[in-house]
Tab-separated table of C-alpha atoms in Angstrom:
chain	number	residue	atom	x	y	z
H	1135	MET	CA	26.666	9.061	25.113
H	1136	SER	CA	24.993	6.957	22.443
H	1137	ARG	CA	26.677	3.833	21.073
H	1138	THR	CA	25.275	1.527	18.253
H	1139	ILE	CA	25.916	-2.204	18.085
H	1140	ASN	CA	25.741	-3.627	14.494
H	1141	LEU	CA	24.868	-7.214	14.469
H	1142	GLY	CA	25.155	-8.451	10.926
H	1143	TYR	CA	21.820	-9.995	11.448
H	1144	ARG	CA	20.681	-12.383	8.587
H	1145	THR	CA	17.214	-13.754	8.498
H	1146	GLU	CA	14.203	-14.372	6.155
H	1147	GLN	CA	11.376	-15.831	8.361
H	1148	ALA	CA	11.985	-14.340	11.724
H	1149	HIS	CA	8.243	-13.923	12.309
H	1150	CYS	CA	6.483	-12.765	15.555
H	1151	ALA	CA	3.032	-13.384	16.924
H	1152	ASP	CA	2.067	-9.872	18.361
H	1153	GLY	CA	-1.568	-10.602	17.471
H	1154	ALA	CA	-0.886	-10.913	13.750
H	1155	ALA	CA	-3.481	-13.107	11.987
H	1156	GLY	CA	-2.188	-16.326	10.705
H	1157	PHE	CA	0.971	-16.554	12.932
H	1158	GLU	CA	2.196	-18.920	15.488
H	1159	MET	CA	5.188	-17.992	17.515
H	1160	ALA	CA	7.440	-20.508	19.294
H	1161	VAL	CA	9.620	-19.171	22.017
H	1162	VAL	CA	11.851	-21.407	24.127
H	1163	ALA	CA	13.889	-20.489	27.131
H	1164	LEU	CA	16.944	-22.562	27.865
H	1165	TYR	CA	18.640	-22.182	31.191
H	1166	LEU	CA	22.131	-21.263	31.359
H	1167	SER	CA	23.046	-24.515	33.041
H	1168	ARG	CA	22.663	-26.111	29.592
H	1169	ALA	CA	25.085	-23.690	27.863
H	1170	ASP	CA	27.906	-26.207	27.891
H	1171	ASP	CA	25.919	-28.337	25.537
H	1172	LEU	CA	26.901	-25.953	22.760
H	1173	GLY	CA	30.474	-27.397	22.868
H	1174	THR	CA	31.990	-23.920	22.377
H	1175	PRO	CA	32.719	-21.138	24.974
H	1176	LEU	CA	30.131	-18.462	24.777
H	1177	ASP	CA	32.907	-15.756	24.635
H	1178	ARG	CA	33.878	-17.092	21.179
H	1179	VAL	CA	30.661	-15.865	19.626
H	1180	MET	CA	31.177	-12.156	19.721
H	1181	LYS	CA	33.954	-9.681	19.186
H	1182	LEU	CA	33.650	-5.865	19.903
H	1183	VAL	CA	35.860	-3.468	17.899
H	1184	GLY	CA	34.891	0.171	18.608
H	1185	ASP	CA	31.076	0.340	18.440
H	1186	THR	CA	30.678	-2.779	16.256
H	1187	LEU	CA	29.862	-6.166	17.708
H	1188	THR	CA	30.564	-8.912	15.276
H	1189	ILE	CA	29.253	-12.522	15.555
H	1190	ASN	CA	31.220	-15.526	14.320
H	1191	TRP	CA	30.014	-19.065	14.925
H	1192	THR	CA	32.288	-21.947	13.976
H	1193	ALA	CA	30.922	-24.993	12.085
H	1194	GLN	CA	31.378	-26.948	15.204
H	1195	ALA	CA	29.157	-24.630	17.245
H	1196	ILE	CA	26.612	-24.649	14.619
H	1197	ALA	CA	26.334	-28.385	14.554
H	1198	ALA	CA	26.230	-28.652	18.190
H	1199	LEU	CA	23.452	-26.042	18.484
H	1200	ARG	CA	21.282	-27.851	15.948
H	1201	GLY	CA	21.896	-31.327	17.208
H	1202	GLY	CA	22.054	-30.598	21.008
H	1203	ILE	CA	19.834	-28.467	23.010
H	1204	LEU	CA	17.419	-27.332	20.136
H	1205	ALA	CA	16.750	-31.019	19.223
H	1206	ASP	CA	15.547	-31.611	22.933
H	1207	TYR	CA	12.959	-28.901	22.556
H	1208	GLY	CA	11.721	-29.863	19.031
H	1209	LEU	CA	12.454	-26.466	17.691
H	1210	ASP	CA	12.372	-26.342	13.871
H	1211	ILE	CA	14.953	-23.959	12.488
H	1212	ALA	CA	15.249	-25.350	8.954
H	1213	ASP	CA	13.667	-22.217	7.401
H	1214	THR	CA	15.262	-20.690	4.372
H	1215	LEU	CA	16.509	-17.406	5.484
H	1216	ARG	CA	17.862	-14.140	3.816
H	1217	GLY	CA	20.196	-11.340	4.743
H	1218	THR	CA	19.529	-8.315	6.786
H	1219	ARG	CA	21.334	-6.107	9.416
H	1220	THR	CA	20.131	-4.976	12.774
H	1221	ARG	CA	21.357	-2.240	15.005
H	1222	ILE	CA	20.480	-2.208	18.711
H	1223	THR	CA	21.121	1.264	20.128
H	1224	LEU	CA	21.620	1.882	23.780
H	1225	ASP	CA	21.586	5.440	25.015
H	1226	ASN	CA	23.156	6.305	28.418
H	1227	PRO	CA	25.926	8.469	29.530
H	1228	GLU	CA	27.421	5.704	31.761
H	1229	LEU	CA	27.129	3.021	29.099
H	1230	ASP	CA	29.988	0.564	29.423
H	1231	PHE	CA	31.043	-2.823	28.082
H	1232	ASN	CA	32.512	-5.863	29.741
H	1233	GLY	CA	35.906	-7.242	28.860
H	1234	ASP	CA	34.377	-9.967	26.603
H	1235	GLY	CA	32.269	-7.371	24.676
H	1236	SER	CA	29.001	-7.853	26.467
H	1237	LEU	CA	27.049	-4.755	27.623
H	1238	LYS	CA	27.664	-3.973	31.180
H	1239	THR	CA	24.530	-3.221	33.199
H	1240	LEU	CA	23.607	-2.736	36.941
H	1241	GLY	CA	23.192	-6.243	38.096
H	1242	GLY	CA	23.722	-8.077	34.910
H	1243	ASP	CA	24.888	-7.897	31.315
H	1244	ILE	CA	23.400	-8.585	27.901
H	1245	ARG	CA	25.009	-10.507	24.952
H	1246	PHE	CA	23.742	-11.013	21.431
H	1247	PHE	CA	24.672	-13.804	19.153
H	1248	GLU	CA	23.372	-15.872	16.244
H	1249	HIS	CA	23.816	-19.137	14.501
H	1250	ALA	CA	23.713	-20.375	10.908
H	1251	ASN	CA	21.108	-23.092	9.811
H	1252	SER	CA	21.422	-25.700	7.235
H	1253	GLY	CA	20.438	-23.230	4.627
H	1254	GLY	CA	23.535	-21.176	5.157
H	1255	ALA	CA	21.855	-18.148	6.544
H	1256	ARG	CA	21.094	-17.119	10.112
H	1257	GLU	CA	18.565	-16.779	12.822
H	1258	THR	CA	18.780	-14.413	15.824
H	1259	GLU	CA	19.174	-15.464	19.471
H	1260	PHE	CA	19.344	-13.408	22.622
H	1261	PHE	CA	21.425	-14.431	25.682
H	1262	VAL	CA	20.580	-12.585	28.887
H	1263	PRO	CA	22.594	-13.750	32.057
H	1264	ALA	CA	22.960	-12.693	35.597
H	1265	SER	CA	20.222	-11.094	37.672
H	1266	MET	CA	17.611	-10.940	34.955
H	1267	SER	CA	16.682	-14.728	35.335
H	1268	ASP	CA	19.522	-16.513	33.508
H	1269	PHE	CA	18.343	-17.947	30.288
H	1270	LEU	CA	18.920	-18.314	26.578
H	1271	LEU	CA	16.001	-17.034	24.638
H	1272	LEU	CA	15.254	-18.489	21.002
H	1273	ALA	CA	12.466	-17.807	18.823
H	1274	THR	CA	11.018	-19.160	15.608
H	1275	ALA	CA	7.692	-18.964	13.979
H	1276	LEU	CA	5.351	-20.403	11.271
H	1277	GLY	CA	2.787	-18.255	9.504
H	1278	THR	CA	1.291	-17.098	6.228
H	1279	LEU	CA	1.578	-13.356	6.419
H	1280	ASN	CA	3.310	-11.937	3.347
H	1281	ALA	CA	5.933	-10.320	5.680
H	1282	ALA	CA	9.353	-11.836	4.872
H	1283	LEU	CA	10.733	-10.422	7.983
H	1284	TRP	CA	9.032	-9.490	11.174
H	1285	LEU	CA	11.026	-7.575	13.781
H	1286	GLU	CA	10.058	-8.414	17.296
H	1287	ALA	CA	11.319	-7.351	20.745
H	1288	PHE	CA	11.280	-10.804	21.942
H	1289	MET	CA	11.314	-9.707	25.789
H	1290	ASP	CA	11.257	-6.656	27.949
H	1291	LEU	CA	14.781	-5.877	28.639
H	1292	VAL	CA	14.679	-4.146	32.045
H	1293	ILE	CA	18.210	-2.445	32.406
H	1294	PRO	CA	18.526	-0.009	35.209
H	1295	ASN	CA	19.463	3.500	34.243
H	1296	GLN	CA	19.713	2.654	30.497
H	1297	THR	CA	17.338	3.031	27.571
H	1298	VAL	CA	17.209	0.344	24.836
H	1299	SER	CA	15.759	1.177	21.390
H	1300	TYR	CA	15.728	-1.100	18.453
H	1301	PHE	CA	16.630	0.033	14.967
H	1302	TYR	CA	16.427	-2.134	11.682
H	1303	THR	CA	18.412	-1.467	8.588
H	1304	GLY	CA	17.484	-3.683	5.546
H	1305	ASP	CA	19.586	-4.727	2.793
H	1306	ASP	CA	19.397	-3.937	-1.013
H	1307	GLY	CA	16.880	-6.523	-1.864
H	1308	ALA	CA	13.056	-6.283	-1.701
H	1309	GLU	CA	11.797	-6.967	1.831
H	1310	ALA	CA	8.477	-7.115	3.695
H	1311	ILE	CA	9.159	-5.823	7.213
H	1312	GLY	CA	6.862	-6.220	10.174
H	1313	LEU	CA	7.506	-4.051	13.313
H	1314	GLY	CA	6.746	-5.846	16.502
H	1315	GLN	CA	6.342	-4.112	19.844
H	1316	GLY	CA	9.328	-2.474	21.070
H	1317	TRP	CA	10.833	-1.681	17.653
H	1318	ASN	CA	11.252	2.138	17.474
H	1319	SER	CA	12.844	2.611	14.032
H	1320	ALA	CA	13.363	0.781	10.770
H	1321	GLN	CA	15.121	1.690	7.521
H	1322	GLY	CA	14.518	-0.185	4.267
H	1323	ALA	CA	17.840	0.691	2.443
H	1324	GLY	CA	17.752	-0.429	-1.108
H	1325	GLY	CA	14.980	-2.545	-2.828
H	1326	ASP	CA	11.095	-2.291	-2.845
H	1327	ASP	CA	10.197	-2.761	0.758
H	1328	VAL	CA	6.824	-2.953	2.593
H	1329	PHE	CA	6.650	-2.044	6.214
H	1330	PHE	CA	3.852	-3.536	8.471
H	1331	GLY	CA	3.281	-1.496	11.540
H	1332	PRO	CA	1.403	-2.757	14.533
H	1333	GLU	CA	-1.754	-0.799	15.346
H	1334	THR	CA	-0.514	0.279	18.786
H	1335	GLY	CA	2.961	1.072	17.824
H	1336	SER	CA	4.991	4.207	16.979
H	1337	GLY	CA	8.390	5.084	15.719
H	1338	GLN	CA	10.237	6.491	12.832
H	1339	LEU	CA	10.298	4.566	9.377
H	1340	PHE	CA	12.599	5.402	6.598
H	1341	GLY	CA	11.923	3.877	3.229
H	1342	GLY	CA	15.368	4.417	1.699
H	1343	LEU	CA	16.041	3.745	-1.875
H	1344	GLY	CA	13.618	1.720	-4.078
H	1345	ARG	CA	9.868	1.938	-4.132
H	1346	ASP	CA	8.589	1.502	-0.581
H	1347	ALA	CA	5.175	1.080	1.026
H	1348	PHE	CA	3.650	1.428	4.532
H	1349	SER	CA	0.767	-1.021	5.227
H	1350	ALA	CA	-1.844	-0.860	7.836
H	1351	GLU	CA	-3.704	-4.008	6.675
H	1352	MET	CA	-3.547	-5.739	10.159
H	1353	TRP	CA	-5.192	-2.648	11.923
H	1354	SER	CA	-8.554	-3.222	13.542
H	1355	ALA	CA	-9.723	0.340	12.702
H	1356	GLY	CA	-9.195	2.840	9.821
H	1357	ALA	CA	-5.842	4.529	9.225
H	1358	LYS	CA	-4.807	7.967	8.295
H	1359	ILE	CA	-1.660	7.682	6.125
H	1360	ASP	CA	-0.293	10.935	4.663
H	1361	LEU	CA	2.772	10.547	2.561
H	1362	LEU	CA	2.869	14.234	1.981
H	1363	GLY	CA	2.797	15.067	5.773
H	1364	GLY	CA	4.918	11.965	6.655
H	1365	LEU	CA	2.747	10.114	9.189
H	1366	ALA	CA	0.481	7.032	9.691
H	1367	ALA	CA	-1.751	7.174	12.665
H	1368	ASN	CA	-4.962	6.258	14.372
H	1369	VAL	CA	-5.518	8.148	17.701
H	1370	THR	CA	-8.012	5.734	19.098
H	1371	LEU	CA	-5.650	2.598	18.534
H	1372	GLY	CA	-2.526	4.677	19.603
H	1373	ALA	CA	-0.669	4.116	16.386
H	1374	ASN	CA	1.553	7.057	15.463
H	1375	TYR	CA	4.374	6.575	12.935
H	1376	GLU	CA	6.680	9.123	11.073
H	1377	LEU	CA	7.148	8.243	7.505
H	1378	ASP	CA	9.970	9.401	5.349
H	1379	GLY	CA	10.829	8.107	1.816
H	1380	PHE	CA	7.526	6.094	1.199
H	1381	GLU	CA	5.983	5.998	-2.263
H	1382	ASP	CA	3.095	3.727	-1.661
H	1383	ALA	CA	0.440	3.064	1.123
H	1384	LYS	CA	-1.980	0.393	1.857
H	1385	GLY	CA	-4.994	0.830	4.172
H	1386	SER	CA	-6.830	-1.305	6.650
H	1387	GLY	CA	-10.092	-3.186	6.268
H	1388	PHE	CA	-11.930	-0.072	7.509
H	1389	ARG	CA	-12.378	3.495	6.669
H	1390	ASP	CA	-9.088	4.916	5.559
H	1391	ARG	CA	-7.953	8.254	4.509
H	1392	ILE	CA	-4.768	7.958	2.408
H	1393	ILE	CA	-2.844	10.976	0.876
H	1394	GLY	CA	-0.161	10.854	-1.666
H	1395	ASP	CA	2.705	13.487	-2.125
H	1396	GLY	CA	4.094	15.017	-5.303
H	1397	ALA	CA	5.629	11.776	-6.594
H	1398	ALA	CA	4.073	8.923	-8.343
H	1399	ASN	CA	2.182	7.056	-5.570
H	1400	GLY	CA	0.309	3.758	-5.158
H	1401	LEU	CA	-2.634	4.263	-2.727
H	1402	PHE	CA	-4.765	1.105	-1.943
H	1403	GLY	CA	-7.861	1.451	0.148
H	1404	ARG	CA	-8.869	-2.228	0.555
H	1405	ASP	CA	-12.223	-2.684	2.455
H	1406	GLY	CA	-14.276	0.144	3.974
H	1407	ASN	CA	-15.429	3.571	2.621
H	1408	ASP	CA	-11.929	5.157	1.898
H	1409	VAL	CA	-10.773	8.426	0.794
H	1410	LEU	CA	-7.695	8.371	-1.555
H	1411	ILE	CA	-6.102	11.592	-2.760
H	1412	GLY	CA	-3.074	11.259	-5.082
H	1413	ASN	CA	-1.859	14.829	-5.282
H	1414	GLY	CA	1.017	15.411	-7.810
H	1415	GLY	CA	2.644	12.667	-9.818
H	1416	ASP	CA	1.329	9.775	-11.994
H	1417	ASP	CA	-0.574	7.920	-9.222
H	1418	THR	CA	-2.337	4.455	-9.080
H	1419	LEU	CA	-5.325	4.615	-6.733
H	1420	ALA	CA	-7.390	1.414	-5.828
H	1421	GLY	CA	-10.298	1.878	-3.519
H	1422	GLY	CA	-11.192	-1.872	-2.930
H	1423	ASN	CA	-14.527	-2.843	-1.538
H	1424	GLY	CA	-16.847	-0.237	0.003
H	1425	GLY	CA	-17.927	3.134	-1.305
H	1426	ASP	CA	-14.744	5.065	-1.960
H	1427	VAL	CA	-13.838	8.560	-2.950
H	1428	LEU	CA	-10.750	8.726	-5.107
H	1429	ALA	CA	-9.087	11.891	-6.412
H	1430	GLY	CA	-6.006	11.806	-8.566
H	1431	GLY	CA	-4.829	15.343	-8.543
H	1432	ALA	CA	-2.178	16.581	-10.984
H	1433	GLY	CA	-0.511	13.937	-13.169
H	1434	GLY	CA	-1.730	11.074	-15.263
H	1435	ASP	CA	-3.464	8.882	-12.803
H	1436	SER	CA	-4.833	5.317	-12.877
H	1437	GLN	CA	-7.884	4.756	-10.654
H	1438	ALA	CA	-9.949	1.806	-9.760
H	1439	GLY	CA	-12.969	2.013	-7.587
H	1440	GLY	CA	-13.605	-1.606	-6.691
H	1441	ASP	CA	-16.942	-2.847	-5.444
H	1442	GLY	CA	-19.299	-0.354	-3.847
H	1443	LYS	CA	-20.651	2.983	-4.929
H	1444	ASP	CA	-17.439	5.022	-5.668
H	1445	THR	CA	-16.531	8.514	-6.738
H	1446	LEU	CA	-13.407	8.816	-9.015
H	1447	THR	CA	-12.014	12.168	-9.929
H	1448	GLY	CA	-9.106	12.490	-12.368
H	1449	GLY	CA	-8.079	16.151	-11.972
H	1450	ASP	CA	-5.207	17.308	-14.172
H	1451	GLY	CA	-3.305	15.085	-16.594
H	1452	ASP	CA	-4.378	12.167	-18.829
H	1453	ASP	CA	-6.280	9.861	-16.317
H	1454	THR	CA	-7.509	6.228	-16.531
H	1455	LEU	CA	-10.576	5.730	-14.184
H	1456	ASP	CA	-12.292	2.338	-13.740
H	1457	GLY	CA	-15.392	2.187	-11.577
H	1458	GLN	CA	-15.516	-1.526	-11.508
H	1459	GLY	CA	-18.436	-2.814	-9.445
H	1460	GLY	CA	-21.228	-0.656	-7.978
H	1461	ASN	CA	-22.856	2.391	-9.129
H	1462	ASP	CA	-20.135	4.832	-9.556
H	1463	LEU	CA	-19.497	8.431	-10.492
H	1464	LEU	CA	-16.400	9.067	-12.785
H	1465	GLN	CA	-15.226	12.551	-13.500
H	1466	GLY	CA	-12.213	12.890	-15.811
H	1467	GLY	CA	-11.478	16.511	-15.140
H	1468	LYS	CA	-8.729	18.116	-17.345
H	1469	GLY	CA	-6.740	16.218	-19.746
H	1470	HIS	CA	-7.578	13.414	-22.306
H	1471	ASP	CA	-9.006	10.772	-20.030
H	1472	SER	CA	-10.262	7.126	-20.385
H	1473	LEU	CA	-13.279	6.410	-18.148
H	1474	LEU	CA	-14.752	2.904	-17.745
H	1475	GLY	CA	-17.864	2.506	-15.538
H	1476	GLY	CA	-17.802	-1.305	-15.279
H	1477	GLY	CA	-20.887	-3.009	-13.703
H	1478	GLY	CA	-23.519	-1.057	-12.034
H	1479	ARG	CA	-25.536	2.096	-12.865
H	1480	ASP	CA	-22.598	4.638	-13.649
H	1481	THR	CA	-22.444	8.331	-14.409
H	1482	LEU	CA	-19.398	9.253	-16.547
H	1483	GLU	CA	-18.275	12.883	-17.070
H	1484	GLY	CA	-15.355	13.435	-19.325
H	1485	GLY	CA	-14.564	16.972	-18.479
H	1486	THR	CA	-12.250	18.974	-20.532
H	1487	GLY	CA	-10.103	17.265	-23.225
H	1488	ASN	CA	-10.805	14.636	-25.778
H	1489	ASP	CA	-11.942	11.770	-23.639
H	1490	SER	CA	-13.106	8.158	-24.069
H	1491	LEU	CA	-16.057	7.070	-22.099
H	1492	ASP	CA	-17.218	3.402	-21.643
H	1493	GLY	CA	-20.147	2.781	-19.465
H	1494	GLY	CA	-19.644	-1.049	-19.356
H	1495	GLY	CA	-22.601	-3.102	-17.901
H	1496	GLY	CA	-25.581	-1.526	-16.436
H	1497	LYS	CA	-27.650	1.525	-17.227
H	1498	ASP	CA	-25.318	4.344	-17.627
H	1499	LEU	CA	-25.337	8.058	-18.134
H	1500	LEU	CA	-22.524	9.465	-20.343
H	1501	LEU	CA	-21.573	13.087	-20.653
H	1502	GLY	CA	-18.544	13.790	-22.795
H	1503	ASP	CA	-18.617	17.573	-21.878
H	1504	GLU	CA	-15.893	19.653	-23.414
H	1505	GLY	CA	-13.745	18.395	-26.279
H	1506	ASP	CA	-14.214	15.911	-28.955
H	1507	ASP	CA	-14.992	12.664	-26.950
H	1508	ARG	CA	-15.804	8.946	-27.860
H	1509	LEU	CA	-18.813	7.563	-26.045
H	1510	THR	CA	-19.569	3.841	-25.536
H	1511	GLY	CA	-22.528	3.013	-23.575
H	1512	GLY	CA	-22.096	-0.834	-23.233
H	1513	ALA	CA	-24.791	-3.205	-22.346
H	1514	LYS	CA	-28.295	-2.286	-21.239
H	1515	GLU	CA	-30.201	1.128	-21.466
H	1516	ASP	CA	-27.766	4.009	-21.637
H	1517	VAL	CA	-28.309	7.922	-21.917
H	1518	PHE	CA	-25.742	9.956	-23.981
H	1519	LEU	CA	-26.088	13.484	-22.480
H	1520	PHE	CA	-25.334	16.642	-24.315
H	1521	ILE	CA	-25.187	20.329	-23.152
H	1522	PRO	CA	-25.254	22.784	-26.203
H	1523	LYS	CA	-22.272	25.079	-25.737
H	1524	ALA	CA	-19.314	26.375	-27.773
H	1525	GLU	CA	-16.810	24.181	-25.821
H	1526	GLN	CA	-18.798	21.007	-26.244
H	1527	GLY	CA	-16.910	19.742	-29.239
H	1528	ASP	CA	-17.830	17.024	-31.806
H	1529	ASP	CA	-18.474	13.655	-30.182
H	1530	THR	CA	-18.921	10.088	-31.409
H	1531	ILE	CA	-21.460	7.471	-30.205
H	1532	THR	CA	-19.916	4.126	-31.080
H	1533	ASP	CA	-22.731	1.547	-29.965
H	1534	PHE	CA	-26.126	3.178	-30.056
H	1535	ASN	CA	-28.662	0.537	-29.539
H	1536	ARG	CA	-32.316	1.387	-29.928
H	1537	SER	CA	-33.541	-2.075	-28.875
H	1538	GLU	CA	-31.798	-1.829	-25.575
H	1539	GLY	CA	-33.479	1.530	-24.886
H	1540	ASP	CA	-30.515	3.785	-25.543
H	1541	ARG	CA	-31.282	7.610	-25.704
H	1542	ILE	CA	-29.640	10.781	-26.892
H	1543	ARG	CA	-30.628	13.531	-24.445
H	1544	PHE	CA	-30.157	17.369	-24.685
H	1545	ILE	CA	-30.543	19.692	-21.889
H	1546	GLN	CA	-30.597	23.627	-21.684
H	1547	ASN	CA	-30.881	26.132	-24.454
H	1548	ALA	CA	-34.471	25.160	-25.355
H	1549	LEU	CA	-33.522	22.692	-28.117
H	1550	GLN	CA	-36.203	20.786	-30.080
H	1551	PHE	CA	-35.919	18.036	-32.679
H	1552	SER	CA	-36.617	20.569	-35.417
H	1553	ASP	CA	-33.297	22.269	-34.490
H	1554	LEU	CA	-31.412	19.146	-35.404
H	1555	THR	CA	-29.779	18.563	-38.884
H	1556	ILE	CA	-29.480	14.846	-39.322
H	1557	THR	CA	-27.630	13.352	-42.435
H	1558	PRO	CA	-26.599	9.881	-43.111
H	1559	THR	CA	-22.836	8.858	-43.246
H	1560	GLY	CA	-21.461	6.509	-45.726
H	1561	ASP	CA	-21.167	3.657	-43.287
H	1562	GLY	CA	-24.882	3.444	-42.411
H	1563	GLY	CA	-24.494	5.896	-39.455
H	1564	SER	CA	-25.763	9.325	-38.756
H	1565	ARG	CA	-24.365	12.877	-38.432
H	1566	ILE	CA	-26.364	15.213	-36.094
H	1567	SER	CA	-25.592	18.886	-36.186
H	1568	TYR	CA	-27.145	21.165	-33.534
H	1569	PRO	CA	-26.824	24.786	-32.368
H	1570	ASP	CA	-24.193	25.296	-29.696
H	1571	GLY	CA	-26.039	28.353	-28.170
H	1572	ALA	CA	-23.236	30.686	-29.250
H	1573	GLY	CA	-23.999	31.043	-32.753
H	1574	GLY	CA	-22.013	28.009	-33.967
H	1575	GLN	CA	-22.838	24.296	-34.506
H	1576	ASN	CA	-21.655	21.084	-32.795
H	1577	VAL	CA	-21.726	17.727	-34.322
H	1578	ILE	CA	-22.585	14.142	-33.004
H	1579	THR	CA	-21.533	11.235	-35.103
H	1580	VAL	CA	-23.539	7.971	-34.391
H	1581	ASP	CA	-21.761	4.856	-35.853
H	1582	GLY	CA	-23.765	2.327	-37.649
H	1583	VAL	CA	-27.343	3.530	-36.908
H	1584	VAL	CA	-29.702	6.018	-38.655
H	1585	VAL	CA	-31.287	7.779	-35.778
H	1586	GLN	CA	-34.927	8.499	-35.660
H	1587	GLN	CA	-36.994	11.246	-33.685
H	1588	GLY	CA	-37.872	8.671	-30.966
H	1589	ASP	CA	-34.231	8.280	-30.185
H	1590	PHE	CA	-33.977	11.833	-28.621
H	1591	GLU	CA	-35.032	13.366	-25.421
H	1592	PHE	CA	-35.078	17.237	-24.701
H	1593	PHE	CA	-35.262	18.742	-21.218
H	1594	GLY	CA	-34.850	22.297	-20.011
H	1595	ASN	CA	-37.199	23.804	-22.541
């Protein structure tokens, strides 16, 4: 049969080492001969009712623990801690408990208890008596990782003929949860939770209610995180997690492939040449450093390429694409899109819909394509590209600057300067009418500049 022990486990900074950067774990083993220093019989710390083990320290026991044996070892337990709950599940047809509520094993038993610190919250301890080398195991840690809770199997529990698995259930607050070696499953419950999975681990992770994220930022190689398929893995490292109920994902510092589902996802590549695919929903995609490929899919997506040579594709919906640093390719796709090249030599293609294109810094190429588009080259020498066709629409160039070397370029349909009809506008700008190749006319409005023949280029004649 399978029985579950619910420990009412409350903690905020129960960190682990486990190779996590920026962490220092302190583990102290106190032999059972010192147990009387607590000033309270050990059988008073737990009570078993059915399958639920409850822990109840008295104020006297807490004071004795802090001022007695812990002080001898210099263990700092003055952290400010927060509430969670932990289940430790043991599966065995012959599972049984001793009369005092401890788990009966062959050659020994296991007890679990915890104490409160001066902040009024709790920290976990493990008491392992009998043949498994009698000692009381305590753990605390200092570190800078942004995980507020790190779940750690503090020791290997060798229990003959029994299987021990660890399962964590969070509270309704926002938590950052790190899974140490030995933890098989975790559930975030309510709140916006972040799960940090070790690169050699495996298990089932349940986001629960709220907006939850899986993070591979501590992995030493690229991750494949598929929210649609429900997995996070790296075959080489040995990582293999089943994901359920996650909205966001954060990659490693290497080449990641991160795929969203039909909901509104947040996908973050960090360093490396990443591939981010939003699929359905209004997604937020951020490539980070490196040459990234971002594809929003259906929905109104927001994409940021970061540094490096990136490719951003909007897909369906009204998308916002920001190339940021590097020489980027931005393709709006369907919908009314907003494209910003950022620094570098960028290529911006609006696609269908009435789009807004801004090259930013650098020498950029802007193609509004179909629909009535608004084109801003930004600083330096920019090219405004037009392909005569019926779907081209009527576009506006907002910042044409002859002194910076800006050009208006036509390709295909054998256009020449003599095919253009240029008339001034009332605000000192120009209105350019040209054949669309299908018997009609398209119009380009150039704000604030009277264009000249030398401002045009013609290719494909």
